[in-house]
Amino acid sequence: MRLQDKVAIVTGGGSGIGTAYTRRFLAEGAKVMIADIGEEQGSRTAAELADDGEVAFVKTDIADPESAQAAVDATVERFGAVDILINNAAIYADYVGSDHSLEYLKQVFDVNLHGQWVMAKVVAPLMVKQHWGRIVNVASIAAYLHQLSAGSPDAENFELSNYAYMQSKWGVLGLTRHMAGQLGQFNVTVNCIAPGLTMTEATDKQVPTDFQPMFATMSAMRRNTEAEHMVGPAVFFASSDADMVNGQVLVVDGGNVMIS
Ligand SMILES: NC(=O)c1ccc[n+]([C@@H]2O[C@H](COP(=O)([O-])OP(=O)(O)OC[C@H]3O[C@@H](n4cnc5c(N)ncnc54)[C@H](O)[C@@H]3O)[C@@H](O)[C@H]2O)c1
């Protein structure tokens, strides 16, 4: 019960790793608001976890400031405060790697990067006032793997592509540092988890199954991560065990990307 009576918002909590965060946070005594754009999956997940603790769902588009504000208002109305924000939602399952247009780059940034800022902007004043808050942003090891960006060797017809997902997740690392620098003085910490390839339904949609073992071989532990592997680090960052841990990125991939 390391999060007893804390109130958490988990964006993207309706599926995959977000649901794993939600389940574990409930087990640790937190009250959880699932803020997800997917209405059907969000309400279904909240209903499925109802016996595990106090959990609710609010339909939210994190890229839309009004929707973000409404989600936070609904959380305060239902649970009385916001202590923890898990900035987990992203365009991942439906990411279109073949779309290199500037419009799509902006669309992905609006959700994967700016959406985290939009949510934090709404919760930060509440956390500052109560002189306690924990924000956990979610990046990806994709931010570190330049090999995934290998372009065409055709020098004659070369065209610079974008890798919107990777670029946005690298941005999350910078955003984490920026917010940590501002909020630390108010006893609000901001840290980041960078998951390795994690076995969720979204991954099965996004990464061909015959390609997934390659990531496992890149990890020192020779296997890919599961959603459950992300929840311990999230609880750590959100709990008093991490009171003086701020502005840090924790890569959780069994030892592929090793930063120090
Ligand atoms: N699964 C992996 O291999 C992996 C690896 C590295 C990082 N990640 C990151 O972990 C997080 C969760 O991944 P997952 O595998 O559970 O994927 P997922 O697609 O199951 O979860 C993403 C969730 O975000 C929600 N969402 C999307 N756009 C939204 C918006 N505008 N507003 C609110 N909610 C929105 C989706 O409905 C979904 O529930 C994502 O940030 C992803 O980028 C995943």
CSV table of C-alpha atoms and ligand atoms in Angstrom, one decimal:
chain,number,residue,atom,x,y,z
A,1,MET,CA,0.0,0.0,0.0
A,2,ARG,CA,2.7,2.5,-1.0
A,3,LEU,CA,0.2,4.8,-2.6
A,4,GLN,CA,-2.5,4.7,0.0
A,5,ASP,CA,-5.2,7.3,-0.6
A,6,LYS,CA,-3.2,9.0,-3.3
A,7,VAL,CA,-5.2,10.1,-6.4
A,8,ALA,CA,-3.7,9.2,-9.8
A,9,ILE,CA,-4.7,10.0,-13.3
A,10,VAL,CA,-3.4,7.4,-15.8
A,11,THR,CA,-3.7,8.6,-19.4
A,12,GLY,CA,-4.2,5.8,-21.9
A,13,GLY,CA,-5.2,3.6,-19.0
A,14,GLY,CA,-7.9,1.8,-21.1
A,15,SER,CA,-5.4,-0.6,-22.7
A,16,GLY,CA,-2.0,-2.2,-22.6
A,17,ILE,CA,0.6,-0.8,-20.2
A,18,GLY,CA,-1.8,1.9,-19.0
A,19,THR,CA,-4.2,-0.8,-17.7
A,20,ALA,CA,-1.2,-2.5,-15.9
A,21,TYR,CA,-0.3,0.8,-14.2
A,22,THR,CA,-4.0,1.3,-13.2
A,23,ARG,CA,-4.3,-2.2,-11.7
A,24,ARG,CA,-1.1,-2.0,-9.7
A,25,PHE,CA,-1.9,1.6,-8.5
A,26,LEU,CA,-5.2,0.3,-7.2
A,27,ALA,CA,-3.4,-2.6,-5.4
A,28,GLU,CA,-1.1,0.0,-3.8
A,29,GLY,CA,-4.1,1.9,-2.4
A,30,ALA,CA,-4.4,4.7,-4.9
A,31,LYS,CA,-7.7,6.0,-6.4
A,32,VAL,CA,-7.3,6.0,-10.2
A,33,MET,CA,-9.0,8.0,-13.0
A,34,ILE,CA,-8.4,6.5,-16.4
A,35,ALA,CA,-8.2,9.3,-19.0
A,36,ASP,CA,-8.4,7.8,-22.4
A,37,ILE,CA,-9.7,8.8,-25.8
A,38,GLY,CA,-11.1,5.3,-26.4
A,39,GLU,CA,-14.5,5.4,-24.7
A,40,GLU,CA,-15.4,1.8,-25.1
A,41,GLN,CA,-12.1,0.4,-23.8
A,42,GLY,CA,-11.8,3.0,-21.1
A,43,SER,CA,-15.2,2.4,-19.5
A,44,ARG,CA,-14.8,-1.4,-19.9
A,45,THR,CA,-11.4,-1.4,-18.2
A,46,ALA,CA,-12.8,0.8,-15.3
A,47,ALA,CA,-15.7,-1.7,-14.9
A,48,GLU,CA,-13.4,-4.7,-15.0
A,49,LEU,CA,-11.1,-3.2,-12.3
A,50,ALA,CA,-14.0,-1.9,-10.1
A,51,ASP,CA,-13.5,-4.7,-7.5
A,52,ASP,CA,-9.8,-3.8,-7.2
A,53,GLY,CA,-10.4,-0.3,-5.7
A,54,GLU,CA,-11.8,3.1,-6.5
A,55,VAL,CA,-11.5,3.6,-10.2
A,56,ALA,CA,-13.3,5.7,-12.8
A,57,PHE,CA,-13.1,6.7,-16.4
A,58,VAL,CA,-13.3,10.0,-18.2
A,59,LYS,CA,-13.1,10.3,-22.0
A,60,THR,CA,-10.1,12.5,-22.7
A,61,ASP,CA,-8.2,13.8,-25.6
A,62,ILE,CA,-4.8,14.8,-24.1
A,63,ALA,CA,-4.1,16.9,-27.2
A,64,ASP,CA,-7.1,19.1,-26.5
A,65,PRO,CA,-6.5,21.6,-23.6
A,66,GLU,CA,-10.3,21.8,-22.8
A,67,SER,CA,-10.6,18.0,-22.7
A,68,ALA,CA,-7.6,17.8,-20.4
A,69,GLN,CA,-9.0,20.4,-18.1
A,70,ALA,CA,-12.4,18.6,-18.0
A,71,ALA,CA,-10.6,15.3,-17.1
A,72,VAL,CA,-8.7,16.9,-14.2
A,73,ASP,CA,-11.9,18.7,-13.0
A,74,ALA,CA,-13.8,15.3,-13.1
A,75,THR,CA,-11.0,13.7,-11.1
A,76,VAL,CA,-11.1,16.4,-8.4
A,77,GLU,CA,-14.8,16.2,-8.3
A,78,ARG,CA,-14.8,12.4,-8.0
A,79,PHE,CA,-11.7,11.9,-5.7
A,80,GLY,CA,-10.9,15.3,-4.2
A,81,ALA,CA,-7.4,15.9,-5.6
A,82,VAL,CA,-4.8,15.0,-8.1
A,83,ASP,CA,-1.5,13.7,-6.6
A,84,ILE,CA,0.0,11.6,-9.4
A,85,LEU,CA,-0.1,12.0,-13.2
A,86,ILE,CA,1.0,9.0,-15.3
A,87,ASN,CA,1.5,10.5,-18.8
A,88,ASN,CA,1.2,7.2,-20.7
A,89,ALA,CA,-1.2,7.9,-23.6
A,90,ALA,CA,0.3,8.1,-27.1
A,91,ILE,CA,-0.3,7.4,-30.7
A,92,TYR,CA,1.4,4.0,-30.8
A,93,ALA,CA,-1.0,1.2,-31.8
A,94,ASP,CA,-2.3,3.2,-34.8
A,95,TYR,CA,1.0,4.9,-35.6
A,96,VAL,CA,1.6,5.1,-39.4
A,97,GLY,CA,5.3,4.8,-40.0
A,98,SER,CA,4.9,5.3,-43.8
A,99,ASP,CA,3.4,8.8,-43.4
A,100,HIS,CA,6.3,11.3,-43.5
A,101,SER,CA,4.3,14.4,-44.1
A,102,LEU,CA,4.7,17.5,-41.9
A,103,GLU,CA,1.0,17.3,-41.1
A,104,TYR,CA,1.4,13.9,-39.6
A,105,LEU,CA,4.5,14.8,-37.7
A,106,LYS,CA,2.6,17.6,-36.1
A,107,GLN,CA,-0.4,15.3,-35.3
A,108,VAL,CA,1.9,12.8,-33.5
A,109,PHE,CA,3.7,15.6,-31.6
A,110,ASP,CA,0.3,17.0,-30.6
A,111,VAL,CA,-0.5,13.8,-28.7
A,112,ASN,CA,2.8,12.1,-27.8
A,113,LEU,CA,4.7,15.2,-26.7
A,114,HIS,CA,2.5,18.2,-26.4
A,115,GLY,CA,-0.3,16.1,-24.8
A,116,GLN,CA,2.0,15.3,-21.9
A,117,TRP,CA,2.7,19.0,-21.5
A,118,VAL,CA,-1.0,19.9,-21.8
A,119,MET,CA,-2.0,17.4,-19.0
A,120,ALA,CA,0.9,18.5,-16.8
A,121,LYS,CA,-0.1,22.2,-17.3
A,122,VAL,CA,-3.5,21.5,-15.8
A,123,VAL,CA,-2.4,19.3,-12.9
A,124,ALA,CA,0.8,21.3,-12.0
A,125,PRO,CA,-1.0,24.3,-10.2
A,126,LEU,CA,-2.9,21.8,-8.0
A,127,MET,CA,0.2,19.9,-7.1
A,128,VAL,CA,2.1,23.1,-6.4
A,129,LYS,CA,-0.7,24.3,-4.1
A,130,GLN,CA,-0.7,21.1,-2.1
A,131,HIS,CA,3.1,21.0,-2.1
A,132,TRP,CA,3.2,17.4,-3.3
A,133,GLY,CA,3.0,15.8,-6.7
A,134,ARG,CA,4.4,13.1,-8.9
A,135,ILE,CA,4.5,13.2,-12.7
A,136,VAL,CA,5.7,10.2,-14.6
A,137,ASN,CA,6.1,10.7,-18.4
A,138,VAL,CA,6.4,7.8,-20.7
A,139,ALA,CA,9.0,7.8,-23.5
A,140,SER,CA,10.4,4.8,-25.4
A,141,ILE,CA,13.7,3.2,-26.2
A,142,ALA,CA,12.8,4.2,-29.8
A,143,ALA,CA,14.1,7.6,-28.8
A,144,TYR,CA,17.6,6.1,-28.5
A,145,LEU,CA,17.7,3.6,-31.4
A,146,HIS,CA,19.1,5.4,-34.4
A,147,GLN,CA,19.2,2.0,-36.2
A,148,LEU,CA,15.4,2.2,-36.5
A,149,SER,CA,15.9,5.4,-38.6
A,150,ALA,CA,18.2,3.8,-41.3
A,151,GLY,CA,17.2,5.5,-44.5
A,152,SER,CA,17.3,4.7,-48.2
A,153,PRO,CA,20.9,4.4,-49.6
A,154,ASP,CA,19.7,6.0,-52.8
A,155,ALA,CA,21.8,9.2,-53.0
A,156,GLU,CA,20.3,10.4,-56.2
A,157,ASN,CA,16.7,10.4,-55.0
A,158,PHE,CA,17.3,11.0,-51.3
A,159,GLU,CA,14.5,12.5,-49.4
A,160,LEU,CA,14.6,13.1,-45.6
A,161,SER,CA,11.9,11.2,-43.9
A,162,ASN,CA,10.5,11.8,-40.4
A,163,TYR,CA,10.1,9.2,-37.6
A,164,ALA,CA,7.5,11.1,-35.8
A,165,TYR,CA,7.1,8.5,-33.0
A,166,MET,CA,10.9,8.5,-32.2
A,167,GLN,CA,11.2,12.3,-32.5
A,168,SER,CA,8.2,12.8,-30.2
A,169,LYS,CA,9.5,10.4,-27.6
A,170,TRP,CA,12.9,12.1,-27.6
A,171,GLY,CA,11.0,15.3,-26.9
A,172,VAL,CA,9.5,13.6,-23.9
A,173,LEU,CA,13.0,13.3,-22.4
A,174,GLY,CA,13.6,17.1,-22.7
A,175,LEU,CA,10.1,17.9,-21.5
A,176,THR,CA,10.8,15.8,-18.4
A,177,ARG,CA,13.9,17.8,-17.6
A,178,HIS,CA,12.2,21.1,-18.2
A,179,MET,CA,9.2,20.3,-16.0
A,180,ALA,CA,11.4,18.8,-13.3
A,181,GLY,CA,13.5,21.9,-13.2
A,182,GLN,CA,10.4,24.1,-12.7
A,183,LEU,CA,8.4,22.0,-10.3
A,184,GLY,CA,11.1,20.5,-7.9
A,185,GLN,CA,11.0,23.6,-5.7
A,186,PHE,CA,7.4,22.8,-4.9
A,187,ASN,CA,8.0,19.2,-4.0
A,188,VAL,CA,6.6,18.0,-7.3
A,189,THR,CA,8.9,15.6,-9.1
A,190,VAL,CA,8.9,14.7,-12.8
A,191,ASN,CA,10.5,11.5,-14.0
A,192,CYS,CA,10.3,9.4,-17.1
A,193,ILE,CA,10.1,5.7,-18.0
A,194,ALA,CA,11.4,4.6,-21.4
A,195,PRO,CA,10.0,1.1,-22.0
A,196,GLY,CA,11.7,-1.4,-24.3
A,197,LEU,CA,9.5,-3.4,-26.8
A,198,THR,CA,6.7,-4.5,-24.6
A,199,MET,CA,4.2,-7.2,-25.4
A,200,THR,CA,0.9,-5.5,-25.7
A,201,GLU,CA,-1.9,-5.7,-28.3
A,202,ALA,CA,-0.6,-2.4,-29.6
A,203,THR,CA,2.8,-3.9,-30.2
A,204,ASP,CA,1.3,-6.9,-32.1
A,205,LYS,CA,-0.5,-4.3,-34.3
A,206,GLN,CA,2.6,-2.1,-34.7
A,207,VAL,CA,5.6,-4.5,-34.9
A,208,PRO,CA,5.3,-7.6,-37.1
A,209,THR,CA,5.5,-10.8,-34.9
A,210,ASP,CA,8.5,-12.1,-36.9
A,211,PHE,CA,10.3,-8.8,-36.1
A,212,GLN,CA,9.7,-8.9,-32.4
A,213,PRO,CA,12.4,-11.5,-31.5
A,214,MET,CA,15.0,-9.3,-33.0
A,215,PHE,CA,14.4,-6.8,-30.1
A,216,ALA,CA,14.7,-9.7,-27.6
A,217,THR,CA,18.1,-10.5,-28.9
A,218,MET,CA,19.2,-6.9,-28.5
A,219,SER,CA,18.4,-7.1,-24.8
A,220,ALA,CA,21.0,-8.5,-22.4
A,221,MET,CA,18.2,-10.5,-20.8
A,222,ARG,CA,17.3,-11.9,-24.2
A,223,ARG,CA,13.6,-11.3,-23.9
A,224,ASN,CA,11.2,-8.5,-24.5
A,225,THR,CA,9.4,-6.7,-21.6
A,226,GLU,CA,5.8,-7.3,-20.5
A,227,ALA,CA,3.5,-4.5,-19.3
A,228,GLU,CA,3.9,-5.7,-15.7
A,229,HIS,CA,7.6,-4.8,-15.9
A,230,MET,CA,6.7,-1.1,-16.2
A,231,VAL,CA,4.6,-0.9,-13.1
A,232,GLY,CA,7.3,-1.3,-10.4
A,233,PRO,CA,9.3,1.7,-11.8
A,234,ALA,CA,6.1,3.8,-12.0
A,235,VAL,CA,5.2,2.9,-8.3
A,236,PHE,CA,8.7,3.8,-7.3
A,237,PHE,CA,8.6,7.2,-9.0
A,238,ALA,CA,5.2,7.9,-7.5
A,239,SER,CA,6.0,6.8,-4.0
A,240,SER,CA,7.9,8.4,-1.2
A,241,ASP,CA,10.8,6.0,-2.0
A,242,ALA,CA,11.7,8.4,-4.8
A,243,ASP,CA,11.2,11.6,-2.8
A,244,MET,CA,14.5,13.1,-4.1
A,245,VAL,CA,14.6,11.5,-7.5
A,246,ASN,CA,13.8,14.1,-10.1
A,247,GLY,CA,14.3,14.7,-13.8
A,248,GLN,CA,15.5,11.1,-14.4
A,249,VAL,CA,14.8,8.6,-17.2
A,250,LEU,CA,14.6,5.0,-16.3
A,251,VAL,CA,15.0,2.7,-19.3
A,252,VAL,CA,13.2,-0.6,-18.7
A,253,ASP,CA,14.2,-3.0,-21.5
A,254,GLY,CA,16.2,-5.8,-19.8
A,255,GLY,CA,19.5,-4.1,-20.8
A,256,ASN,CA,19.4,-3.0,-24.4
A,257,VAL,CA,19.8,0.8,-24.2
A,258,MET,CA,22.3,1.3,-21.3
A,259,ILE,CA,22.6,5.0,-20.4
A,260,SER,CA,24.6,6.2,-17.5
B,1,LIG,N1,4.3,-1.4,-26.0
B,1,LIG,C1,5.6,-1.0,-26.3
B,1,LIG,O1,6.4,-1.8,-26.9
B,1,LIG,C2,6.1,0.3,-25.9
B,1,LIG,C3,7.4,0.6,-26.0
B,1,LIG,C4,7.9,1.8,-25.7
B,1,LIG,C5,7.0,2.8,-25.2
B,1,LIG,N2,5.7,2.5,-25.2
B,1,LIG,C6,4.8,3.6,-24.8
B,1,LIG,O2,4.0,3.1,-23.7
B,1,LIG,C7,2.7,3.7,-23.7
B,1,LIG,C8,1.6,2.6,-23.7
B,1,LIG,O3,1.8,1.7,-24.8
B,1,LIG,P1,0.9,0.5,-25.0
B,1,LIG,O4,1.7,-0.6,-25.7
B,1,LIG,O5,0.0,0.2,-23.8
B,1,LIG,O6,0.0,1.1,-26.2
B,1,LIG,P2,-1.6,1.3,-26.4
B,1,LIG,O7,-1.9,1.8,-27.7
B,1,LIG,O8,-2.3,0.1,-25.9
B,1,LIG,O9,-1.9,2.5,-25.3
B,1,LIG,C9,-2.0,3.8,-25.6
B,1,LIG,C10,-3.3,4.3,-25.1
B,1,LIG,O10,-3.3,5.8,-25.3
B,1,LIG,C11,-4.6,6.1,-25.7
B,1,LIG,N3,-4.6,7.3,-26.5
B,1,LIG,C12,-4.1,7.5,-27.7
B,1,LIG,N4,-4.3,8.8,-28.1
B,1,LIG,C13,-4.9,9.5,-27.0
B,1,LIG,C14,-5.3,10.8,-26.8
B,1,LIG,N5,-5.1,11.7,-27.8
B,1,LIG,N6,-5.8,11.1,-25.6
B,1,LIG,C15,-6.0,10.2,-24.7
B,1,LIG,N7,-5.6,8.9,-24.8
B,1,LIG,C16,-5.1,8.5,-26.0
B,1,LIG,C17,-5.1,4.9,-26.5
B,1,LIG,O11,-6.5,4.9,-26.6
B,1,LIG,C18,-4.6,3.8,-25.7
B,1,LIG,O12,-5.4,3.3,-24.7
B,1,LIG,C19,2.7,4.6,-24.9
B,1,LIG,O13,3.1,5.9,-24.5
B,1,LIG,C20,3.8,4.0,-25.8
B,1,LIG,O14,4.3,4.9,-26.7
B,1,LIG,C21,5.2,1.3,-25.5
